[in-house]
Amino acid sequence: MRQSPLPSDCAERLAHARIGVAGCGGMGSHVATALARTGVGGIVIVDFDTVDGSNLFRQCYTPSHVGEKKTKALSDILLDIEPDLELEAFDGEITAENACRVFSGCDVVCECLDRPEMKAMLVESLLSVTPGSVVVSCSGMVGFGRSNSISTNKRMSRLYVCGDEESDASEGPGLTAARVMVCAGHVANMAIRLVLGYDKP
Amino acid sequence: MILEVNGEATEVPEGTTAEDLVTLLGHRSDRVAIEIDGRVCPRHARPTTALMPGQHIELVSFVGGG
């Protein structure tokens, strides 16, 4: 068992936390690994997709994962990082009907889906139905624009949005590992801060 | 009437609904989440939710990528 670099009270709070990660692509795979490395004790990951060769440019998978379900591949990676992790993996699509059940008991849910319609649906479902839930979402991390144009902002009473909120995957350059990881770092850090009792972005 | 939308005073016609506001501001309804005075307004309720002067509205319009 590795030793946490954090003060013991912080490590204790993180060890007892449960954080949801919706989507195991470029954002979600990096968010989940950051959470596991930081010592978050419980993680729920959700995705319906399979690892494809084109994913290797920005997602945390390796060629040996191609063809595997993303939830399986990411589970293996996370349990390699932290064998004691309490991990729940849901292989399926998030819907307005199942979102609250899938993420029940989560202190924070990180919205890492790719389609804007799905992002809006998940945020709305969790915030309108689940009392006390907090969502950290991502919006705008495409291309090789300035790192410093990506920020974390508290946009609603229980919603934080990380990203430049402008660059859209359907326009312009594609997603790149470096800028996606900048944004994933924002999402993971905000989730960790919330668990530790800090609500300022 | 004047609303506060994302921190800025915004003038809209009397009787504007939450759904109307999304359209007025040029957003796609299915890509948006809205909070009115601290409460999320679900999309099914937007067409019948009449906005009132002085309300604080947060409107987040998502872009693709994840």
CSV table of C-alpha atoms in Angstrom, one decimal:
chain,number,residue,atom,x,y,z
A,1,MET,CA,0.0,0.0,0.0
A,2,ARG,CA,1.5,3.3,-1.0
A,3,GLN,CA,1.8,6.2,1.4
A,4,SER,CA,-0.4,9.2,0.7
A,5,PRO,CA,1.6,12.5,0.5
A,6,LEU,CA,-1.5,14.3,1.9
A,7,PRO,CA,-2.1,15.2,5.6
A,8,SER,CA,-3.8,12.3,7.3
A,9,ASP,CA,-7.2,14.0,7.7
A,10,CYS,CA,-7.3,14.8,4.0
A,11,ALA,CA,-6.3,11.3,3.0
A,12,GLU,CA,-8.9,10.0,5.4
A,13,ARG,CA,-11.7,12.1,3.8
A,14,LEU,CA,-10.6,11.1,0.3
A,15,ALA,CA,-10.5,7.4,1.3
A,16,HIS,CA,-14.1,7.5,2.4
A,17,ALA,CA,-15.3,9.5,-0.7
A,18,ARG,CA,-17.2,8.1,-3.6
A,19,ILE,CA,-16.9,9.9,-6.9
A,20,GLY,CA,-18.7,9.2,-10.1
A,21,VAL,CA,-17.1,9.5,-13.6
A,22,ALA,CA,-19.6,9.6,-16.5
A,23,GLY,CA,-17.8,8.7,-19.6
A,24,CYS,CA,-14.4,6.9,-19.9
A,25,GLY,CA,-13.0,8.7,-22.9
A,26,GLY,CA,-10.3,11.3,-23.1
A,27,MET,CA,-11.6,13.3,-20.1
A,28,GLY,CA,-13.1,10.5,-18.0
A,29,SER,CA,-10.1,8.1,-18.3
A,30,HIS,CA,-7.7,10.8,-17.1
A,31,VAL,CA,-10.0,12.1,-14.4
A,32,ALA,CA,-10.5,8.6,-13.0
A,33,THR,CA,-6.8,7.8,-12.9
A,34,ALA,CA,-6.1,11.2,-11.2
A,35,LEU,CA,-8.7,10.4,-8.6
A,36,ALA,CA,-7.4,6.9,-7.9
A,37,ARG,CA,-3.8,8.2,-7.6
A,38,THR,CA,-4.9,10.9,-5.2
A,39,GLY,CA,-6.5,8.3,-2.9
A,40,VAL,CA,-10.2,8.5,-3.6
A,41,GLY,CA,-11.5,5.4,-2.0
A,42,GLY,CA,-14.6,4.8,-4.2
A,43,ILE,CA,-15.0,5.5,-7.9
A,44,VAL,CA,-18.0,4.7,-10.2
A,45,ILE,CA,-17.2,4.6,-13.9
A,46,VAL,CA,-19.7,4.5,-16.7
A,47,ASP,CA,-19.4,4.0,-20.5
A,48,PHE,CA,-21.0,2.0,-23.2
A,49,ASP,CA,-18.1,2.2,-25.7
A,50,THR,CA,-15.2,0.0,-26.7
A,51,VAL,CA,-11.5,1.1,-27.0
A,52,ASP,CA,-10.6,1.9,-30.6
A,53,GLY,CA,-7.2,2.5,-32.1
A,54,SER,CA,-8.1,6.2,-32.7
A,55,ASN,CA,-8.7,6.6,-28.9
A,56,LEU,CA,-5.0,6.1,-28.1
A,57,PHE,CA,-4.1,9.6,-29.2
A,58,ARG,CA,-5.7,11.2,-26.2
A,59,GLN,CA,-7.2,8.5,-23.8
A,60,CYS,CA,-5.2,6.7,-21.2
A,61,TYR,CA,-5.5,3.3,-22.9
A,62,THR,CA,-2.7,1.4,-24.6
A,63,PRO,CA,-2.7,-0.8,-27.8
A,64,SER,CA,-3.3,-3.9,-25.6
A,65,HIS,CA,-6.7,-2.4,-24.6
A,66,VAL,CA,-8.0,-2.1,-28.2
A,67,GLY,CA,-11.2,-4.1,-28.6
A,68,GLU,CA,-12.0,-4.2,-24.8
A,69,LYS,CA,-14.9,-2.4,-23.3
A,70,LYS,CA,-13.7,0.9,-21.9
A,71,THR,CA,-15.2,0.1,-18.5
A,72,LYS,CA,-13.1,-3.1,-18.4
A,73,ALA,CA,-9.9,-1.5,-19.6
A,74,LEU,CA,-10.2,1.4,-17.3
A,75,SER,CA,-11.1,-0.9,-14.3
A,76,ASP,CA,-7.9,-2.8,-14.9
A,77,ILE,CA,-5.8,0.4,-15.1
A,78,LEU,CA,-7.4,1.8,-11.9
A,79,LEU,CA,-7.0,-1.4,-9.9
A,80,ASP,CA,-3.4,-1.6,-11.0
A,81,ILE,CA,-2.9,1.9,-9.6
A,82,GLU,CA,-4.8,1.2,-6.4
A,83,PRO,CA,-5.7,-2.5,-5.7
A,84,ASP,CA,-7.8,-1.5,-2.7
A,85,LEU,CA,-10.0,0.9,-4.7
A,86,GLU,CA,-13.8,0.3,-4.3
A,87,LEU,CA,-14.7,0.4,-8.0
A,88,GLU,CA,-18.0,0.1,-9.6
A,89,ALA,CA,-18.2,-0.1,-13.4
A,90,PHE,CA,-21.4,0.3,-15.3
A,91,ASP,CA,-21.2,-0.8,-19.0
A,92,GLY,CA,-24.1,1.0,-20.6
A,93,GLU,CA,-25.5,4.3,-21.7
A,94,ILE,CA,-26.4,7.0,-19.2
A,95,THR,CA,-30.0,8.2,-19.5
A,96,ALA,CA,-32.2,10.6,-17.7
A,97,GLU,CA,-34.0,7.6,-16.2
A,98,ASN,CA,-30.9,5.7,-14.9
A,99,ALA,CA,-28.5,8.6,-14.0
A,100,CYS,CA,-29.5,9.1,-10.4
A,101,ARG,CA,-29.5,5.3,-9.7
A,102,VAL,CA,-26.1,4.7,-11.3
A,103,PHE,CA,-24.5,7.5,-9.3
A,104,SER,CA,-26.4,7.0,-6.1
A,105,GLY,CA,-24.2,7.6,-3.0
A,106,CYS,CA,-21.6,9.6,-5.0
A,107,ASP,CA,-20.4,12.8,-3.2
A,108,VAL,CA,-19.5,14.3,-6.6
A,109,VAL,CA,-20.2,13.3,-10.2
A,110,CYS,CA,-17.7,14.3,-12.9
A,111,GLU,CA,-19.5,14.7,-16.2
A,112,CYS,CA,-17.0,13.6,-18.9
A,113,LEU,CA,-19.4,12.8,-21.8
A,114,ASP,CA,-18.6,14.0,-25.3
A,115,ARG,CA,-22.0,15.0,-26.8
A,116,PRO,CA,-23.3,18.4,-25.6
A,117,GLU,CA,-26.9,17.0,-25.6
A,118,MET,CA,-25.8,14.2,-23.2
A,119,LYS,CA,-23.9,16.7,-21.0
A,120,ALA,CA,-27.0,18.9,-20.6
A,121,MET,CA,-29.2,15.9,-20.0
A,122,LEU,CA,-26.9,14.4,-17.3
A,123,VAL,CA,-26.4,17.7,-15.5
A,124,GLU,CA,-30.1,18.5,-15.5
A,125,SER,CA,-31.1,15.0,-14.4
A,126,LEU,CA,-28.7,14.8,-11.4
A,127,LEU,CA,-29.2,18.4,-10.2
A,128,SER,CA,-33.0,18.4,-10.5
A,129,VAL,CA,-33.7,15.0,-9.0
A,130,THR,CA,-30.8,14.2,-6.5
A,131,PRO,CA,-30.8,16.5,-3.5
A,132,GLY,CA,-27.3,17.6,-2.5
A,133,SER,CA,-25.5,16.1,-5.5
A,134,VAL,CA,-22.7,18.2,-7.0
A,135,VAL,CA,-21.6,17.9,-10.6
A,136,VAL,CA,-18.3,18.9,-12.1
A,137,SER,CA,-18.7,19.1,-15.8
A,138,CYS,CA,-16.4,19.8,-18.7
A,139,SER,CA,-17.1,22.0,-21.7
A,140,GLY,CA,-14.6,23.2,-24.3
A,141,MET,CA,-11.1,21.5,-24.4
A,142,VAL,CA,-10.7,21.0,-28.2
A,143,GLY,CA,-7.5,21.6,-30.2
A,144,PHE,CA,-4.3,23.2,-29.1
A,145,GLY,CA,-5.6,26.6,-27.8
A,146,ARG,CA,-4.1,28.3,-24.8
A,147,SER,CA,-3.9,26.2,-21.6
A,148,ASN,CA,-4.8,29.2,-19.6
A,149,SER,CA,-8.1,29.7,-21.4
A,150,ILE,CA,-9.3,26.6,-19.6
A,151,SER,CA,-10.7,27.4,-16.2
A,152,THR,CA,-13.0,26.1,-13.5
A,153,ASN,CA,-16.1,28.2,-12.9
A,154,LYS,CA,-19.0,27.7,-10.5
A,155,ARG,CA,-21.9,28.2,-12.9
A,156,MET,CA,-24.8,27.0,-10.7
A,157,SER,CA,-25.3,26.4,-7.0
A,158,ARG,CA,-24.2,22.8,-7.5
A,159,LEU,CA,-22.5,22.9,-10.9
A,160,TYR,CA,-18.9,23.6,-11.7
A,161,VAL,CA,-17.8,23.8,-15.4
A,162,CYS,CA,-14.2,23.3,-16.5
A,163,GLY,CA,-13.1,24.2,-19.9
A,164,ASP,CA,-13.0,27.2,-22.2
A,165,GLU,CA,-16.8,26.8,-22.8
A,166,GLU,CA,-16.2,27.6,-26.5
A,167,SER,CA,-14.1,25.2,-28.5
A,168,ASP,CA,-16.5,22.5,-29.9
A,169,ALA,CA,-15.5,19.1,-31.0
A,170,SER,CA,-17.7,19.3,-34.1
A,171,GLU,CA,-15.7,22.3,-35.4
A,172,GLY,CA,-12.1,23.1,-35.9
A,173,PRO,CA,-9.2,20.9,-34.8
A,174,GLY,CA,-9.8,17.6,-33.0
A,175,LEU,CA,-9.1,16.7,-29.4
A,176,THR,CA,-5.5,16.5,-28.3
A,177,ALA,CA,-4.1,14.6,-25.3
A,178,ALA,CA,-2.3,17.6,-23.8
A,179,ARG,CA,-5.3,20.0,-23.7
A,180,VAL,CA,-7.7,17.3,-22.7
A,181,MET,CA,-5.5,16.5,-19.8
A,182,VAL,CA,-5.3,20.1,-18.8
A,183,CYS,CA,-9.1,20.1,-18.6
A,184,ALA,CA,-9.2,16.7,-16.9
A,185,GLY,CA,-6.9,18.0,-14.2
A,186,HIS,CA,-9.3,20.8,-13.6
A,187,VAL,CA,-12.2,18.4,-13.2
A,188,ALA,CA,-10.4,16.0,-10.9
A,189,ASN,CA,-8.9,18.8,-8.8
A,190,MET,CA,-12.3,20.4,-8.3
A,191,ALA,CA,-13.9,17.1,-7.3
A,192,ILE,CA,-11.1,16.5,-4.8
A,193,ARG,CA,-11.4,20.1,-3.4
A,194,LEU,CA,-15.2,19.5,-2.9
A,195,VAL,CA,-14.6,16.3,-1.0
A,196,LEU,CA,-12.1,18.1,1.2
A,197,GLY,CA,-14.6,20.9,1.9
A,198,TYR,CA,-13.4,23.6,-0.4
A,199,ASP,CA,-16.1,24.9,-2.7
A,200,LYS,CA,-14.3,27.8,-4.4
A,201,PRO,CA,-13.1,26.9,-7.9
B,1,MET,CA,-38.6,43.3,-17.9
B,2,ILE,CA,-35.1,42.9,-16.7
B,3,LEU,CA,-33.6,39.6,-15.7
B,4,GLU,CA,-30.1,38.8,-14.5
B,5,VAL,CA,-28.7,36.2,-16.9
B,6,ASN,CA,-25.3,34.8,-16.1
B,7,GLY,CA,-24.5,37.9,-14.0
B,8,GLU,CA,-25.6,40.4,-16.6
B,9,ALA,CA,-28.8,42.5,-16.7
B,10,THR,CA,-30.8,41.3,-19.7
B,11,GLU,CA,-34.0,42.8,-21.0
B,12,VAL,CA,-36.7,40.4,-22.3
B,13,PRO,CA,-40.4,40.8,-23.2
B,14,GLU,CA,-43.0,40.4,-20.5
B,15,GLY,CA,-44.3,36.8,-20.4
B,16,THR,CA,-41.0,35.3,-21.6
B,17,THR,CA,-40.7,31.7,-20.6
B,18,ALA,CA,-37.5,29.7,-19.8
B,19,GLU,CA,-37.8,28.1,-23.2
B,20,ASP,CA,-38.2,31.5,-24.9
B,21,LEU,CA,-35.1,32.8,-23.2
B,22,VAL,CA,-33.0,29.9,-24.5
B,23,THR,CA,-34.2,30.8,-28.1
B,24,LEU,CA,-33.8,34.5,-27.6
B,25,LEU,CA,-30.2,34.0,-26.5
B,26,GLY,CA,-29.5,31.9,-29.6
B,27,HIS,CA,-28.9,28.5,-27.9
B,28,ARG,CA,-30.1,25.0,-28.7
B,29,SER,CA,-32.6,23.9,-26.1
B,30,ASP,CA,-31.2,20.3,-25.9
B,31,ARG,CA,-27.6,21.6,-25.1
B,32,VAL,CA,-28.6,23.8,-22.3
B,33,ALA,CA,-29.1,23.6,-18.5
B,34,ILE,CA,-30.9,26.4,-16.7
B,35,GLU,CA,-31.1,27.4,-13.1
B,36,ILE,CA,-33.6,29.9,-11.9
B,37,ASP,CA,-33.0,31.5,-8.5
B,38,GLY,CA,-31.0,28.5,-7.4
B,39,ARG,CA,-33.3,25.8,-8.7
B,40,VAL,CA,-32.7,23.8,-11.9
B,41,CYS,CA,-35.6,24.2,-14.3
B,42,PRO,CA,-36.0,20.8,-16.1
B,43,ARG,CA,-36.5,21.0,-19.9
B,44,HIS,CA,-40.0,19.6,-19.7
B,45,ALA,CA,-41.0,22.5,-17.5
B,46,ARG,CA,-39.3,25.3,-19.5
B,47,PRO,CA,-42.2,26.1,-21.9
B,48,THR,CA,-44.6,26.6,-18.9
B,49,THR,CA,-42.1,28.4,-16.7
B,50,ALA,CA,-42.8,32.1,-17.0
B,51,LEU,CA,-39.9,34.3,-15.9
B,52,MET,CA,-40.4,37.1,-13.5
B,53,PRO,CA,-38.6,40.5,-13.3
B,54,GLY,CA,-35.3,40.4,-11.3
B,55,GLN,CA,-34.9,36.7,-11.3
B,56,HIS,CA,-31.3,35.3,-11.3
B,57,ILE,CA,-30.8,32.9,-14.1
B,58,GLU,CA,-27.8,30.8,-14.9
B,59,LEU,CA,-27.8,29.3,-18.3
B,60,VAL,CA,-25.0,26.9,-19.3
B,61,SER,CA,-24.7,25.9,-23.0
B,62,PHE,CA,-22.5,22.9,-23.5
B,63,VAL,CA,-20.1,22.4,-26.4
B,64,GLY,CA,-18.9,18.9,-27.6
B,65,GLY,CA,-15.8,17.1,-26.5
B,66,GLY,CA,-14.9,14.8,-23.7
